[in-house]
PDB file of C-alpha atoms in Angstrom:
ATOM      1  CA  MET O 739     -12.872   6.385 -73.756  1.00 47.00           C
ATOM      2  CA  HIS O 740     -11.951   9.567 -71.915  1.00 50.00           C
ATOM      3  CA  HIS O 741     -14.364  12.494 -71.763  1.00 57.00           C
ATOM      4  CA  ILE O 742     -13.176  15.685 -73.463  1.00 60.00           C
ATOM      5  CA  PRO O 743     -13.832  18.470 -70.910  1.00 77.00           C
ATOM      6  CA  PHE O 744     -15.429  20.782 -73.479  1.00 68.00           C
ATOM      7  CA  ALA O 745     -19.041  21.059 -74.683  1.00 73.00           C
ATOM      8  CA  ARG O 746     -19.443  20.254 -78.366  1.00 77.00           C
ATOM      9  CA  GLU O 747     -21.943  23.129 -78.673  1.00 77.00           C
ATOM     10  CA  GLY O 748     -19.043  25.538 -78.164  1.00 75.00           C
ATOM     11  CA  ILE O 749     -16.768  24.232 -80.917  1.00 80.00           C
ATOM     12  CA  PRO O 750     -18.092  26.566 -83.679  1.00 81.00           C
ATOM     13  CA  TYR O 751     -17.781  29.599 -81.401  1.00 80.00           C
ATOM     14  CA  VAL O 752     -14.192  28.834 -80.379  1.00 83.00           C
ATOM     15  CA  LEU O 753     -13.144  28.083 -83.963  1.00 87.00           C
ATOM     16  CA  MET O 754     -14.695  31.309 -85.224  1.00 89.00           C
ATOM     17  CA  ALA O 755     -13.126  33.423 -82.467  1.00 87.00           C
ATOM     18  CA  GLY O 756      -9.765  31.690 -82.961  1.00 90.00           C
ATOM     19  CA  PHE O 757      -9.869  32.313 -86.710  1.00 91.00           C
ATOM     20  CA  VAL O 758     -10.595  36.023 -86.211  1.00 92.00           C
ATOM     21  CA  THR O 759      -7.741  36.231 -83.709  1.00 92.00           C
ATOM     22  CA  LEU O 760      -5.379  34.540 -86.172  1.00 92.00           C
ATOM     23  CA  VAL O 761      -6.337  36.959 -88.965  1.00 93.00           C
ATOM     24  CA  PHE O 762      -5.682  39.963 -86.719  1.00 93.00           C
ATOM     25  CA  ALA O 763      -2.332  38.503 -85.615  1.00 92.00           C
ATOM     26  CA  VAL O 764      -1.185  37.791 -89.184  1.00 92.00           C
ATOM     27  CA  GLN O 765      -2.084  41.349 -90.175  1.00 89.00           C
ATOM     28  CA  GLY O 766      -0.052  42.678 -87.256  1.00 90.00           C
ATOM     29  CA  TRP O 767      -3.044  44.438 -85.692  1.00 92.00           C
ATOM     30  CA  THR O 768      -1.976  44.094 -82.062  1.00 89.00           C
ATOM     31  CA  VAL O 769      -4.662  46.457 -80.780  1.00 91.00           C
ATOM     32  CA  LEU O 770      -7.292  44.054 -82.149  1.00 92.00           C
ATOM     33  CA  THR O 771      -5.423  40.771 -81.615  1.00 93.00           C
ATOM     34  CA  LEU O 772      -5.233  41.036 -77.828  1.00 92.00           C
ATOM     35  CA  PRO O 773      -8.974  41.640 -77.260  1.00 91.00           C
ATOM     36  CA  ALA O 774      -9.808  38.888 -79.777  1.00 91.00           C
ATOM     37  CA  LEU O 775      -7.489  36.472 -77.974  1.00 92.00           C
ATOM     38  CA  ALA O 776      -9.092  37.365 -74.643  1.00 89.00           C
ATOM     39  CA  ALA O 777     -12.552  36.746 -76.141  1.00 85.00           C
ATOM     40  CA  THR O 778     -11.437  33.364 -77.504  1.00 86.00           C
ATOM     41  CA  LEU O 779     -10.142  32.309 -74.086  1.00 85.00           C
ATOM     42  CA  LEU O 780     -13.347  33.473 -72.374  1.00 80.00           C
ATOM     43  CA  ILE O 781     -15.500  31.530 -74.836  1.00 78.00           C
ATOM     44  CA  GLY O 782     -13.387  28.436 -74.250  1.00 79.00           C
ATOM     45  CA  HIS O 783     -13.779  28.917 -70.498  1.00 75.00           C
ATOM     46  CA  PHE O 784     -17.551  29.297 -70.844  1.00 76.00           C
ATOM     47  CA  PHE O 785     -17.972  26.020 -72.739  1.00 79.00           C
ATOM     48  CA  ARG O 786     -15.849  23.909 -70.372  1.00 82.00           C
ATOM     49  CA  ASP O 787     -17.452  20.638 -69.324  1.00 85.00           C
ATOM     50  CA  PRO O 788     -15.671  19.092 -66.325  1.00 84.00           C
ATOM     51  CA  GLU O 789     -16.387  15.658 -64.917  1.00 85.00           C
ATOM     52  CA  ARG O 790     -18.436  15.672 -61.708  1.00 86.00           C
ATOM     53  CA  VAL O 791     -18.747  13.122 -58.892  1.00 83.00           C
ATOM     54  CA  THR O 792     -21.570  13.054 -56.332  1.00 84.00           C
ATOM     55  CA  SER O 793     -22.400  10.943 -53.298  1.00 83.00           C
ATOM     56  CA  ALA O 794     -26.160  11.466 -53.823  1.00 89.00           C
ATOM     57  CA  GLY O 795     -28.553   8.641 -53.025  1.00 90.00           C
ATOM     58  CA  ASP O 796     -31.622   7.506 -54.936  1.00 89.00           C
ATOM     59  CA  ALA O 797     -33.902   9.896 -53.012  1.00 94.00           C
ATOM     60  CA  ASP O 798     -31.605  12.902 -53.484  1.00 97.00           C
ATOM     61  CA  VAL O 799     -32.114  15.621 -56.082  1.00 98.00           C
ATOM     62  CA  ILE O 800     -28.799  16.997 -57.337  1.00 97.00           C
ATOM     63  CA  SER O 801     -28.349  20.409 -58.862  1.00 97.00           C
ATOM     64  CA  PRO O 802     -28.806  20.415 -62.644  1.00 96.00           C
ATOM     65  CA  ALA O 803     -26.601  23.478 -63.045  1.00 93.00           C
ATOM     66  CA  ASP O 804     -23.686  25.462 -61.650  1.00 94.00           C
ATOM     67  CA  GLY O 805     -24.597  28.799 -60.132  1.00 94.00           C
ATOM     68  CA  ARG O 806     -25.997  30.679 -57.160  1.00 96.00           C
ATOM     69  CA  ILE O 807     -29.262  29.877 -55.384  1.00 97.00           C
ATOM     70  CA  ILE O 808     -31.405  33.018 -55.769  1.00 94.00           C
ATOM     71  CA  ALA O 809     -34.741  31.606 -54.611  1.00 94.00           C
ATOM     72  CA  ILE O 810     -36.137  28.740 -52.535  1.00 97.00           C
ATOM     73  CA  ASP O 811     -39.881  29.112 -52.295  1.00 94.00           C
ATOM     74  CA  ARG O 812     -43.171  27.260 -52.071  1.00 94.00           C
ATOM     75  CA  MET O 813     -45.377  27.387 -55.163  1.00 90.00           C
ATOM     76  CA  GLU O 814     -49.052  26.545 -55.583  1.00 88.00           C
ATOM     77  CA  SER O 815     -48.189  24.486 -58.670  1.00 81.00           C
ATOM     78  CA  ASP O 816     -45.238  23.620 -60.881  1.00 78.00           C
ATOM     79  CA  PRO O 817     -45.346  24.412 -64.632  1.00 77.00           C
ATOM     80  CA  LEU O 818     -46.228  20.874 -65.796  1.00 74.00           C
ATOM     81  CA  ALA O 819     -47.464  18.565 -63.015  1.00 68.00           C
ATOM     82  CA  ARG O 820     -49.702  21.281 -61.524  1.00 76.00           C
ATOM     83  CA  ARG O 821     -49.078  20.247 -57.928  1.00 85.00           C
ATOM     84  CA  PRO O 822     -47.899  22.200 -54.855  1.00 91.00           C
ATOM     85  CA  CYS O 823     -44.113  22.228 -54.915  1.00 94.00           C
ATOM     86  CA  LEU O 824     -40.865  23.744 -53.779  1.00 96.00           C
ATOM     87  CA  ARG O 825     -38.898  25.754 -56.332  1.00 96.00           C
ATOM     88  CA  PHE O 826     -35.128  26.161 -56.390  1.00 97.00           C
ATOM     89  CA  SER O 827     -33.892  28.925 -58.711  1.00 95.00           C
ATOM     90  CA  ILE O 828     -30.239  28.808 -59.789  1.00 95.00           C
ATOM     91  CA  PHE O 829     -28.664  31.793 -61.558  1.00 92.00           C
ATOM     92  CA  MET O 830     -25.792  30.965 -63.898  1.00 88.00           C
ATOM     93  CA  SER O 831     -23.401  33.811 -64.643  1.00 85.00           C
ATOM     94  CA  VAL O 832     -21.231  33.787 -67.771  1.00 79.00           C
ATOM     95  CA  PHE O 833     -18.393  32.469 -65.587  1.00 84.00           C
ATOM     96  CA  ASP O 834     -20.252  29.317 -64.508  1.00 87.00           C
ATOM     97  CA  VAL O 835     -20.245  25.942 -66.290  1.00 85.00           C
ATOM     98  CA  HIS O 836     -23.374  25.917 -68.468  1.00 84.00           C
ATOM     99  CA  VAL O 837     -23.688  22.208 -69.240  1.00 89.00           C
ATOM    100  CA  ASN O 838     -26.884  20.953 -67.534  1.00 93.00           C
ATOM    101  CA  ARG O 839     -27.226  17.601 -65.748  1.00 95.00           C
ATOM    102  CA  VAL O 840     -30.113  15.309 -64.800  1.00 97.00           C
ATOM    103  CA  PRO O 841     -31.117  15.725 -61.108  1.00 97.00           C
ATOM    104  CA  VAL O 842     -32.756  12.281 -60.606  1.00 97.00           C
ATOM    105  CA  SER O 843     -32.793   8.952 -62.396  1.00 97.00           C
ATOM    106  CA  GLY O 844     -36.075   8.129 -64.087  1.00 97.00           C
ATOM    107  CA  VAL O 845     -38.114   8.458 -67.265  1.00 98.00           C
ATOM    108  CA  VAL O 846     -38.833  11.733 -69.066  1.00 97.00           C
ATOM    109  CA  GLN O 847     -42.598  12.270 -69.120  1.00 96.00           C
ATOM    110  CA  GLU O 848     -42.753  15.527 -71.033  1.00 95.00           C
ATOM    111  CA  VAL O 849     -40.570  18.140 -72.711  1.00 95.00           C
ATOM    112  CA  ARG O 850     -42.088  21.490 -73.658  1.00 93.00           C
ATOM    113  CA  TYR O 851     -40.518  24.620 -75.193  1.00 90.00           C
ATOM    114  CA  ARG O 852     -41.882  28.172 -75.133  1.00 87.00           C
ATOM    115  CA  LYS O 853     -40.626  31.295 -76.860  1.00 84.00           C
ATOM    116  CA  GLY O 854     -40.319  34.453 -74.791  1.00 73.00           C
ATOM    117  CA  THR O 855     -38.354  37.557 -73.929  1.00 68.00           C
ATOM    118  CA  PHE O 856     -34.710  37.840 -72.789  1.00 67.00           C
ATOM    119  CA  VAL O 857     -34.703  39.926 -69.588  1.00 65.00           C
ATOM    120  CA  ALA O 858     -31.907  39.380 -67.046  1.00 65.00           C
ATOM    121  CA  ALA O 859     -32.229  35.814 -65.725  1.00 62.00           C
ATOM    122  CA  ASN O 860     -31.763  36.833 -62.069  1.00 65.00           C
ATOM    123  CA  LEU O 861     -34.983  38.896 -62.110  1.00 69.00           C
ATOM    124  CA  PRO O 862     -38.165  37.229 -60.756  1.00 66.00           C
ATOM    125  CA  ARG O 863     -40.076  38.068 -63.962  1.00 72.00           C
ATOM    126  CA  ALA O 864     -37.622  35.946 -65.995  1.00 67.00           C
ATOM    127  CA  SER O 865     -39.389  32.769 -64.830  1.00 69.00           C
ATOM    128  CA  ARG O 866     -42.657  34.097 -66.267  1.00 72.00           C
ATOM    129  CA  GLU O 867     -41.574  35.958 -69.400  1.00 69.00           C
ATOM    130  CA  ASN O 868     -38.316  34.566 -70.773  1.00 78.00           C
ATOM    131  CA  GLU O 869     -37.789  31.886 -73.398  1.00 83.00           C
ATOM    132  CA  GLN O 870     -37.688  28.544 -71.615  1.00 88.00           C
ATOM    133  CA  ASN O 871     -37.775  24.780 -71.877  1.00 92.00           C
ATOM    134  CA  TRP O 872     -39.449  22.456 -69.377  1.00 94.00           C
ATOM    135  CA  MET O 873     -38.641  18.817 -68.717  1.00 96.00           C
ATOM    136  CA  ARG O 874     -40.672  16.589 -66.360  1.00 96.00           C
ATOM    137  CA  ILE O 875     -39.086  13.420 -64.976  1.00 97.00           C
ATOM    138  CA  LEU O 876     -40.824  10.604 -63.091  1.00 96.00           C
ATOM    139  CA  SER O 877     -38.105   9.420 -60.734  1.00 96.00           C
ATOM    140  CA  ASP O 878     -37.451   5.764 -59.946  1.00 95.00           C
ATOM    141  CA  GLY O 879     -38.935   6.424 -56.504  1.00 93.00           C
ATOM    142  CA  GLY O 880     -42.216   7.644 -57.981  1.00 94.00           C
ATOM    143  CA  SER O 881     -41.783  11.400 -57.425  1.00 94.00           C
ATOM    144  CA  GLU O 882     -42.063  13.949 -60.206  1.00 94.00           C
ATOM    145  CA  VAL O 883     -39.292  16.525 -60.676  1.00 96.00           C
ATOM    146  CA  VAL O 884     -39.647  19.374 -63.161  1.00 95.00           C
ATOM    147  CA  MET O 885     -36.766  21.471 -64.495  1.00 93.00           C
ATOM    148  CA  THR O 886     -37.001  24.720 -66.406  1.00 93.00           C
ATOM    149  CA  GLN O 887     -34.118  26.010 -68.529  1.00 92.00           C
ATOM    150  CA  VAL O 888     -34.631  29.775 -68.677  1.00 87.00           C
ATOM    151  CA  ALA O 889     -32.820  31.954 -71.215  1.00 80.00           C
ATOM    152  CA  GLY O 890     -31.242  35.169 -69.943  1.00 69.00           C
ATOM    153  CA  LEU O 891     -30.277  38.643 -71.114  1.00 65.00           C
ATOM    154  CA  ILE O 892     -27.420  37.335 -73.260  1.00 60.00           C
ATOM    155  CA  ALA O 893     -28.537  33.725 -73.753  1.00 53.00           C
ATOM    156  CA  ARG O 894     -30.168  33.071 -77.118  1.00 57.00           C
ATOM    157  CA  ARG O 895     -30.109  29.285 -77.419  1.00 74.00           C
ATOM    158  CA  ILE O 896     -31.512  26.569 -75.166  1.00 85.00           C
ATOM    159  CA  VAL O 897     -30.296  23.025 -75.865  1.00 86.00           C
ATOM    160  CA  CYS O 898     -32.135  19.956 -74.498  1.00 91.00           C
ATOM    161  CA  TRP O 899     -31.393  16.478 -75.879  1.00 93.00           C
ATOM    162  CA  PRO O 900     -33.857  14.060 -74.139  1.00 95.00           C
ATOM    163  CA  ARG O 901     -37.404  13.506 -75.395  1.00 96.00           C
ATOM    164  CA  ALA O 902     -40.547  12.109 -73.755  1.00 96.00           C
ATOM    165  CA  GLY O 903     -40.099   8.410 -73.026  1.00 96.00           C
ATOM    166  CA  ASP O 904     -36.313   8.557 -72.709  1.00 97.00           C
ATOM    167  CA  ARG O 905     -34.590   6.959 -69.746  1.00 98.00           C
ATOM    168  CA  VAL O 906     -32.214   9.387 -67.965  1.00 97.00           C
ATOM    169  CA  GLU O 907     -29.676   8.785 -65.216  1.00 96.00           C
ATOM    170  CA  GLN O 908     -28.812  11.070 -62.323  1.00 96.00           C
ATOM    171  CA  GLY O 909     -25.808  13.249 -63.153  1.00 93.00           C
ATOM    172  CA  GLU O 910     -25.761  12.654 -66.916  1.00 94.00           C
ATOM    173  CA  ARG O 911     -25.609  15.641 -69.255  1.00 93.00           C
ATOM    174  CA  PHE O 912     -28.909  16.616 -70.871  1.00 94.00           C
ATOM    175  CA  GLY O 913     -28.306  20.053 -72.428  1.00 90.00           C
ATOM    176  CA  MET O 914     -27.073  23.592 -71.871  1.00 85.00           C
ATOM    177  CA  ILE O 915     -27.971  27.273 -72.229  1.00 82.00           C
ATOM    178  CA  ARG O 916     -25.548  29.523 -74.053  1.00 71.00           C
ATOM    179  CA  PHE O 917     -24.098  32.624 -72.375  1.00 65.00           C
ATOM    180  CA  GLY O 918     -25.741  33.280 -69.010  1.00 62.00           C
ATOM    181  CA  SER O 919     -29.085  31.973 -67.819  1.00 82.00           C
ATOM    182  CA  ARG O 920     -31.191  30.410 -65.070  1.00 87.00           C
ATOM    183  CA  MET O 921     -32.451  26.993 -64.019  1.00 91.00           C
ATOM    184  CA  ASP O 922     -35.602  26.417 -61.933  1.00 93.00           C
ATOM    185  CA  VAL O 923     -36.142  23.035 -60.255  1.00 96.00           C
ATOM    186  CA  PHE O 924     -39.573  22.023 -58.919  1.00 96.00           C
ATOM    187  CA  VAL O 925     -39.848  19.168 -56.398  1.00 96.00           C
ATOM    188  CA  PRO O 926     -42.650  17.812 -54.144  1.00 95.00           C
ATOM    189  CA  VAL O 927     -43.471  20.279 -51.396  1.00 94.00           C
ATOM    190  CA  GLU O 928     -42.589  17.868 -48.572  1.00 95.00           C
ATOM    191  CA  SER O 929     -38.970  17.465 -49.768  1.00 96.00           C
ATOM    192  CA  GLU O 930     -36.154  18.139 -47.282  1.00 97.00           C
ATOM    193  CA  VAL O 931     -34.173  21.237 -48.335  1.00 97.00           C
ATOM    194  CA  LEU O 932     -30.376  20.772 -48.094  1.00 97.00           C
ATOM    195  CA  VAL O 933     -29.085  24.086 -49.527  1.00 97.00           C
ATOM    196  CA  SER O 934     -29.502  27.722 -48.552  1.00 97.00           C
ATOM    197  CA  MET O 935     -30.108  31.073 -50.218  1.00 96.00           C
ATOM    198  CA  GLY O 936     -26.995  32.541 -51.823  1.00 96.00           C
ATOM    199  CA  GLN O 937     -25.136  29.225 -51.817  1.00 98.00           C
ATOM    200  CA  HIS O 938     -23.061  28.392 -54.889  1.00 97.00           C
ATOM    201  CA  VAL O 939     -23.971  24.959 -56.206  1.00 97.00           C
ATOM    202  CA  PHE O 940     -22.353  22.644 -58.757  1.00 96.00           C
ATOM    203  CA  GLY O 941     -24.275  20.756 -61.430  1.00 94.00           C
ATOM    204  CA  GLY O 942     -24.153  16.981 -61.067  1.00 93.00           C
ATOM    205  CA  GLU O 943     -22.608  17.277 -57.616  1.00 95.00           C
ATOM    206  CA  THR O 944     -24.441  19.446 -55.035  1.00 97.00           C
ATOM    207  CA  ILE O 945     -27.536  17.869 -53.420  1.00 97.00           C
ATOM    208  CA  LEU O 946     -30.429  20.355 -53.463  1.00 98.00           C
ATOM    209  CA  CYS O 947     -32.946  18.325 -51.474  1.00 97.00           C
ATOM    210  CA  ARG O 948     -34.078  14.857 -50.441  1.00 97.00           C
ATOM    211  CA  LEU O 949     -37.393  13.448 -51.653  1.00 95.00           C
ATOM    212  CA  LYS O 950     -39.728  12.082 -48.964  1.00 87.00           C
TER     213      LYS O 950
END
């Protein structure tokens, strides 16, 4: 069975935008039809879900999202495991693929959601104040990796399918954030960093670091 390169979460949005465009076109309202058509195409572009291939090994942590690296820093503790860690922050613009992928194979230990504000996701305060969802994975190698889906200025819906106890595989889809957002990844502090600040990474493909 072939994968359809479109996220099912986007189907209602595309259908609604397409219907509005059709109504405007039938009425002959060109001045409204063209912007509506452009919006429909942009929404379709936003919800694209391409296949990804990576050469990552078992000890590698792949990026869970498309976007730009806006922070690589050492933290005293991650949000769930409460251990010293390295944090990778990935900012997803509205032009990036927003389907999120599992960075390491393992078992989900915990999933936790928190309501919050909706400031711009590229601001440092977004990691503290915005609506977000955490997922902690115990990798097959015994390391814990924590991901945080952070809502942004426009984003209003975080989607995460796995639950505690679920088995997940590296590179598989696990959720998405609608319309612009941020992803933070927390790994053991001794991990080998393989990306740099400002680099554009691809979910399910780019290797962020290597676990020691």
